Amino acid sequence: QLQLVESGGRLVQAGDSLTLTCALSGPAISDRDLAWFRRAPGKEREFVASINFFHSTDVADSAKGRFTISRDNNARKVYLQMESLKLEDTGMYYCAGGVEGERVGKWDQEYSFWGQGTQVTVAS
């Protein structure tokens, strides 16, 4: 079983930068696709960014040019670097992992393992 623990969320001002970290434990981390999702207040969970086991990345249009996802398999971590934060970036951010060896994409139903989330609040 893959376990994921997010950290780094906090209250920031619009325009600030923030990096979220997801610590991973379990088998075959290097062979899994990983992603960040978020849930804004009153909205459904949405895709933010993903990185596959080839280290290819995909970023939601709303975050493109501002957010960067990366992974360090040796450190067993995945990161979400966020810049130029906006009020609409407020939400609970979740780290998600796929099944070993399976390619997954932007749909949360494709991911089998989830962290508990870390709250990001962007204030004006």
PDB file of C-alpha atoms in Angstrom:
ATOM      1  CA  GLN A   1       0.000   0.000   0.000  1.00  0.00           C
ATOM      2  CA  LEU A   2       1.163   3.498  -0.818  1.00  0.00           C
ATOM      3  CA  GLN A   3       0.839   6.099   1.921  1.00  0.00           C
ATOM      4  CA  LEU A   4       0.986   9.830   1.261  1.00  0.00           C
ATOM      5  CA  VAL A   5       1.359  12.700   3.720  1.00  0.00           C
ATOM      6  CA  GLU A   6       1.074  16.283   2.526  1.00  0.00           C
ATOM      7  CA  SER A   7       2.632  19.291   4.215  1.00  0.00           C
ATOM      8  CA  GLY A   8       3.403  22.931   3.567  1.00  0.00           C
ATOM      9  CA  GLY A   9      -0.041  24.441   3.300  1.00  0.00           C
ATOM     10  CA  ARG A  10      -0.647  27.730   5.097  1.00  0.00           C
ATOM     11  CA  LEU A  11      -2.128  31.190   4.850  1.00  0.00           C
ATOM     12  CA  VAL A  12      -0.387  33.346   2.238  1.00  0.00           C
ATOM     13  CA  GLN A  13      -1.010  36.616   0.460  1.00  0.00           C
ATOM     14  CA  ALA A  14      -2.032  36.893  -3.159  1.00  0.00           C
ATOM     15  CA  GLY A  15       1.084  36.953  -5.303  1.00  0.00           C
ATOM     16  CA  ASP A  16       3.135  34.894  -2.857  1.00  0.00           C
ATOM     17  CA  SER A  17       4.876  31.614  -3.578  1.00  0.00           C
ATOM     18  CA  LEU A  18       4.480  28.355  -1.686  1.00  0.00           C
ATOM     19  CA  THR A  19       5.795  24.825  -2.045  1.00  0.00           C
ATOM     20  CA  LEU A  20       3.792  21.793  -0.975  1.00  0.00           C
ATOM     21  CA  THR A  21       5.489  18.502  -0.179  1.00  0.00           C
ATOM     22  CA  CYS A  22       4.077  15.001  -0.278  1.00  0.00           C
ATOM     23  CA  ALA A  23       6.030  12.349   1.582  1.00  0.00           C
ATOM     24  CA  LEU A  24       5.577   8.855   0.212  1.00  0.00           C
ATOM     25  CA  SER A  25       5.966   5.484   1.838  1.00  0.00           C
ATOM     26  CA  GLY A  26       5.347   2.050   0.460  1.00  0.00           C
ATOM     27  CA  PRO A  27       6.565  -0.074  -2.419  1.00  0.00           C
ATOM     28  CA  ALA A  28       7.514   0.811  -5.978  1.00  0.00           C
ATOM     29  CA  ILE A  29       7.289   4.580  -5.655  1.00  0.00           C
ATOM     30  CA  SER A  30       9.398   5.138  -8.750  1.00  0.00           C
ATOM     31  CA  ASP A  31       6.928   3.069 -10.788  1.00  0.00           C
ATOM     32  CA  ARG A  32       3.846   5.121  -9.942  1.00  0.00           C
ATOM     33  CA  ASP A  33       2.217   8.143 -11.465  1.00  0.00           C
ATOM     34  CA  LEU A  34       1.654  10.893  -8.905  1.00  0.00           C
ATOM     35  CA  ALA A  35      -0.539  13.975  -8.873  1.00  0.00           C
ATOM     36  CA  TRP A  36      -1.877  16.922  -6.944  1.00  0.00           C
ATOM     37  CA  PHE A  37      -5.564  17.716  -6.776  1.00  0.00           C
ATOM     38  CA  ARG A  38      -7.403  20.423  -4.880  1.00  0.00           C
ATOM     39  CA  ARG A  39     -10.862  21.058  -3.561  1.00  0.00           C
ATOM     40  CA  ALA A  40     -11.970  24.661  -3.262  1.00  0.00           C
ATOM     41  CA  PRO A  41     -14.751  25.562  -0.830  1.00  0.00           C
ATOM     42  CA  GLY A  42     -18.090  24.504  -2.264  1.00  0.00           C
ATOM     43  CA  LYS A  43     -16.541  22.897  -5.335  1.00  0.00           C
ATOM     44  CA  GLU A  44     -15.600  19.443  -6.491  1.00  0.00           C
ATOM     45  CA  ARG A  45     -12.068  18.154  -6.328  1.00  0.00           C
ATOM     46  CA  GLU A  46     -10.094  19.163  -9.414  1.00  0.00           C
ATOM     47  CA  PHE A  47      -6.856  18.184 -11.074  1.00  0.00           C
ATOM     48  CA  VAL A  48      -3.876  20.485 -10.514  1.00  0.00           C
ATOM     49  CA  ALA A  49      -0.808  18.671 -11.840  1.00  0.00           C
ATOM     50  CA  SER A  50       0.613  15.211 -12.431  1.00  0.00           C
ATOM     51  CA  ILE A  51       3.987  13.608 -12.987  1.00  0.00           C
ATOM     52  CA  ASN A  52       4.373  10.132 -14.365  1.00  0.00           C
ATOM     53  CA  PHE A  53       7.097   7.609 -13.682  1.00  0.00           C
ATOM     54  CA  PHE A  54       8.991   8.926 -16.706  1.00  0.00           C
ATOM     55  CA  HIS A  55       8.911  12.339 -15.025  1.00  0.00           C
ATOM     56  CA  SER A  56       6.687  13.812 -17.728  1.00  0.00           C
ATOM     57  CA  THR A  57       4.351  16.420 -16.297  1.00  0.00           C
ATOM     58  CA  ASP A  58       0.927  17.826 -16.967  1.00  0.00           C
ATOM     59  CA  VAL A  59      -0.511  20.965 -15.392  1.00  0.00           C
ATOM     60  CA  ALA A  60      -4.084  22.247 -15.352  1.00  0.00           C
ATOM     61  CA  ASP A  61      -4.717  25.277 -17.519  1.00  0.00           C
ATOM     62  CA  SER A  62      -5.577  27.330 -14.431  1.00  0.00           C
ATOM     63  CA  ALA A  63      -2.121  26.631 -13.003  1.00  0.00           C
ATOM     64  CA  LYS A  64      -0.017  26.569 -16.151  1.00  0.00           C
ATOM     65  CA  GLY A  65       2.932  28.912 -15.967  1.00  0.00           C
ATOM     66  CA  ARG A  66       2.551  29.306 -12.198  1.00  0.00           C
ATOM     67  CA  PHE A  67       2.714  25.782 -10.733  1.00  0.00           C
ATOM     68  CA  THR A  68       5.435  23.182 -11.162  1.00  0.00           C
ATOM     69  CA  ILE A  69       5.261  19.554 -10.095  1.00  0.00           C
ATOM     70  CA  SER A  70       8.386  17.528  -9.461  1.00  0.00           C
ATOM     71  CA  ARG A  71       9.399  14.308  -7.780  1.00  0.00           C
ATOM     72  CA  ASP A  72      12.445  12.933  -6.024  1.00  0.00           C
ATOM     73  CA  ASN A  73      12.165   9.170  -5.905  1.00  0.00           C
ATOM     74  CA  ASN A  74      15.263   8.779  -3.755  1.00  0.00           C
ATOM     75  CA  ALA A  75      13.832  11.158  -1.170  1.00  0.00           C
ATOM     76  CA  ARG A  76      10.394   9.603  -1.661  1.00  0.00           C
ATOM     77  CA  LYS A  77       8.766  12.985  -2.164  1.00  0.00           C
ATOM     78  CA  VAL A  78       6.681  14.841  -4.699  1.00  0.00           C
ATOM     79  CA  TYR A  79       6.497  18.610  -4.716  1.00  0.00           C
ATOM     80  CA  LEU A  80       4.146  21.298  -5.956  1.00  0.00           C
ATOM     81  CA  GLN A  81       5.813  24.672  -6.381  1.00  0.00           C
ATOM     82  CA  MET A  82       3.230  27.419  -6.618  1.00  0.00           C
ATOM     83  CA  GLU A  83       3.962  30.976  -7.676  1.00  0.00           C
ATOM     84  CA  SER A  84       1.856  34.082  -8.161  1.00  0.00           C
ATOM     85  CA  LEU A  85      -0.859  32.618  -5.999  1.00  0.00           C
ATOM     86  CA  LYS A  86      -4.391  33.868  -6.555  1.00  0.00           C
ATOM     87  CA  LEU A  87      -7.442  33.950  -4.327  1.00  0.00           C
ATOM     88  CA  GLU A  88      -8.958  31.170  -6.420  1.00  0.00           C
ATOM     89  CA  ASP A  89      -6.036  28.883  -5.546  1.00  0.00           C
ATOM     90  CA  THR A  90      -7.471  28.572  -2.049  1.00  0.00           C
ATOM     91  CA  GLY A  91      -8.407  25.022  -1.168  1.00  0.00           C
ATOM     92  CA  MET A  92      -7.409  21.717   0.313  1.00  0.00           C
ATOM     93  CA  TYR A  93      -4.576  20.216  -1.701  1.00  0.00           C
ATOM     94  CA  TYR A  94      -4.321  16.457  -1.979  1.00  0.00           C
ATOM     95  CA  CYS A  95      -1.491  14.259  -3.129  1.00  0.00           C
ATOM     96  CA  ALA A  96      -2.537  11.165  -5.071  1.00  0.00           C
ATOM     97  CA  GLY A  97      -0.772   8.066  -6.309  1.00  0.00           C
ATOM     98  CA  GLY A  98      -1.565   5.501  -8.945  1.00  0.00           C
ATOM     99  CA  VAL A  99      -1.167   1.760  -8.995  1.00  0.00           C
ATOM    100  CA  GLU A 100       2.353   0.482  -9.637  1.00  0.00           C
ATOM    101  CA  GLY A 101       3.089   0.350 -13.349  1.00  0.00           C
ATOM    102  CA  GLU A 102      -0.251   1.788 -14.451  1.00  0.00           C
ATOM    103  CA  ARG A 103      -0.531   5.047 -16.330  1.00  0.00           C
ATOM    104  CA  VAL A 104      -3.129   7.438 -15.013  1.00  0.00           C
ATOM    105  CA  GLY A 105      -4.180  10.933 -15.982  1.00  0.00           C
ATOM    106  CA  LYS A 106      -6.315  13.828 -14.809  1.00  0.00           C
ATOM    107  CA  TRP A 107      -9.283  12.022 -13.339  1.00  0.00           C
ATOM    108  CA  ASP A 108      -9.334  11.486  -9.615  1.00  0.00           C
ATOM    109  CA  GLN A 109     -11.063   8.123 -10.059  1.00  0.00           C
ATOM    110  CA  GLU A 110      -7.874   6.850 -11.664  1.00  0.00           C
ATOM    111  CA  TYR A 111      -5.845   7.302  -8.495  1.00  0.00           C
ATOM    112  CA  SER A 112      -5.980   4.609  -5.843  1.00  0.00           C
ATOM    113  CA  PHE A 113      -4.075   6.242  -3.018  1.00  0.00           C
ATOM    114  CA  TRP A 114      -4.670   9.604  -1.356  1.00  0.00           C
ATOM    115  CA  GLY A 115      -3.257  11.740   1.397  1.00  0.00           C
ATOM    116  CA  GLN A 116      -5.297  13.618   3.979  1.00  0.00           C
ATOM    117  CA  GLY A 117      -4.662  17.006   2.408  1.00  0.00           C
ATOM    118  CA  THR A 118      -3.023  20.270   3.356  1.00  0.00           C
ATOM    119  CA  GLN A 119      -4.900  23.579   3.422  1.00  0.00           C
ATOM    120  CA  VAL A 120      -3.776  26.505   1.308  1.00  0.00           C
ATOM    121  CA  THR A 121      -5.506  29.810   1.905  1.00  0.00           C
ATOM    122  CA  VAL A 122      -4.729  32.802  -0.269  1.00  0.00           C
ATOM    123  CA  ALA A 123      -5.782  36.144   1.134  1.00  0.00           C
ATOM    124  CA  SER A 124      -5.926  39.515  -0.585  1.00  0.00           C
TER     125      SER A 124
END
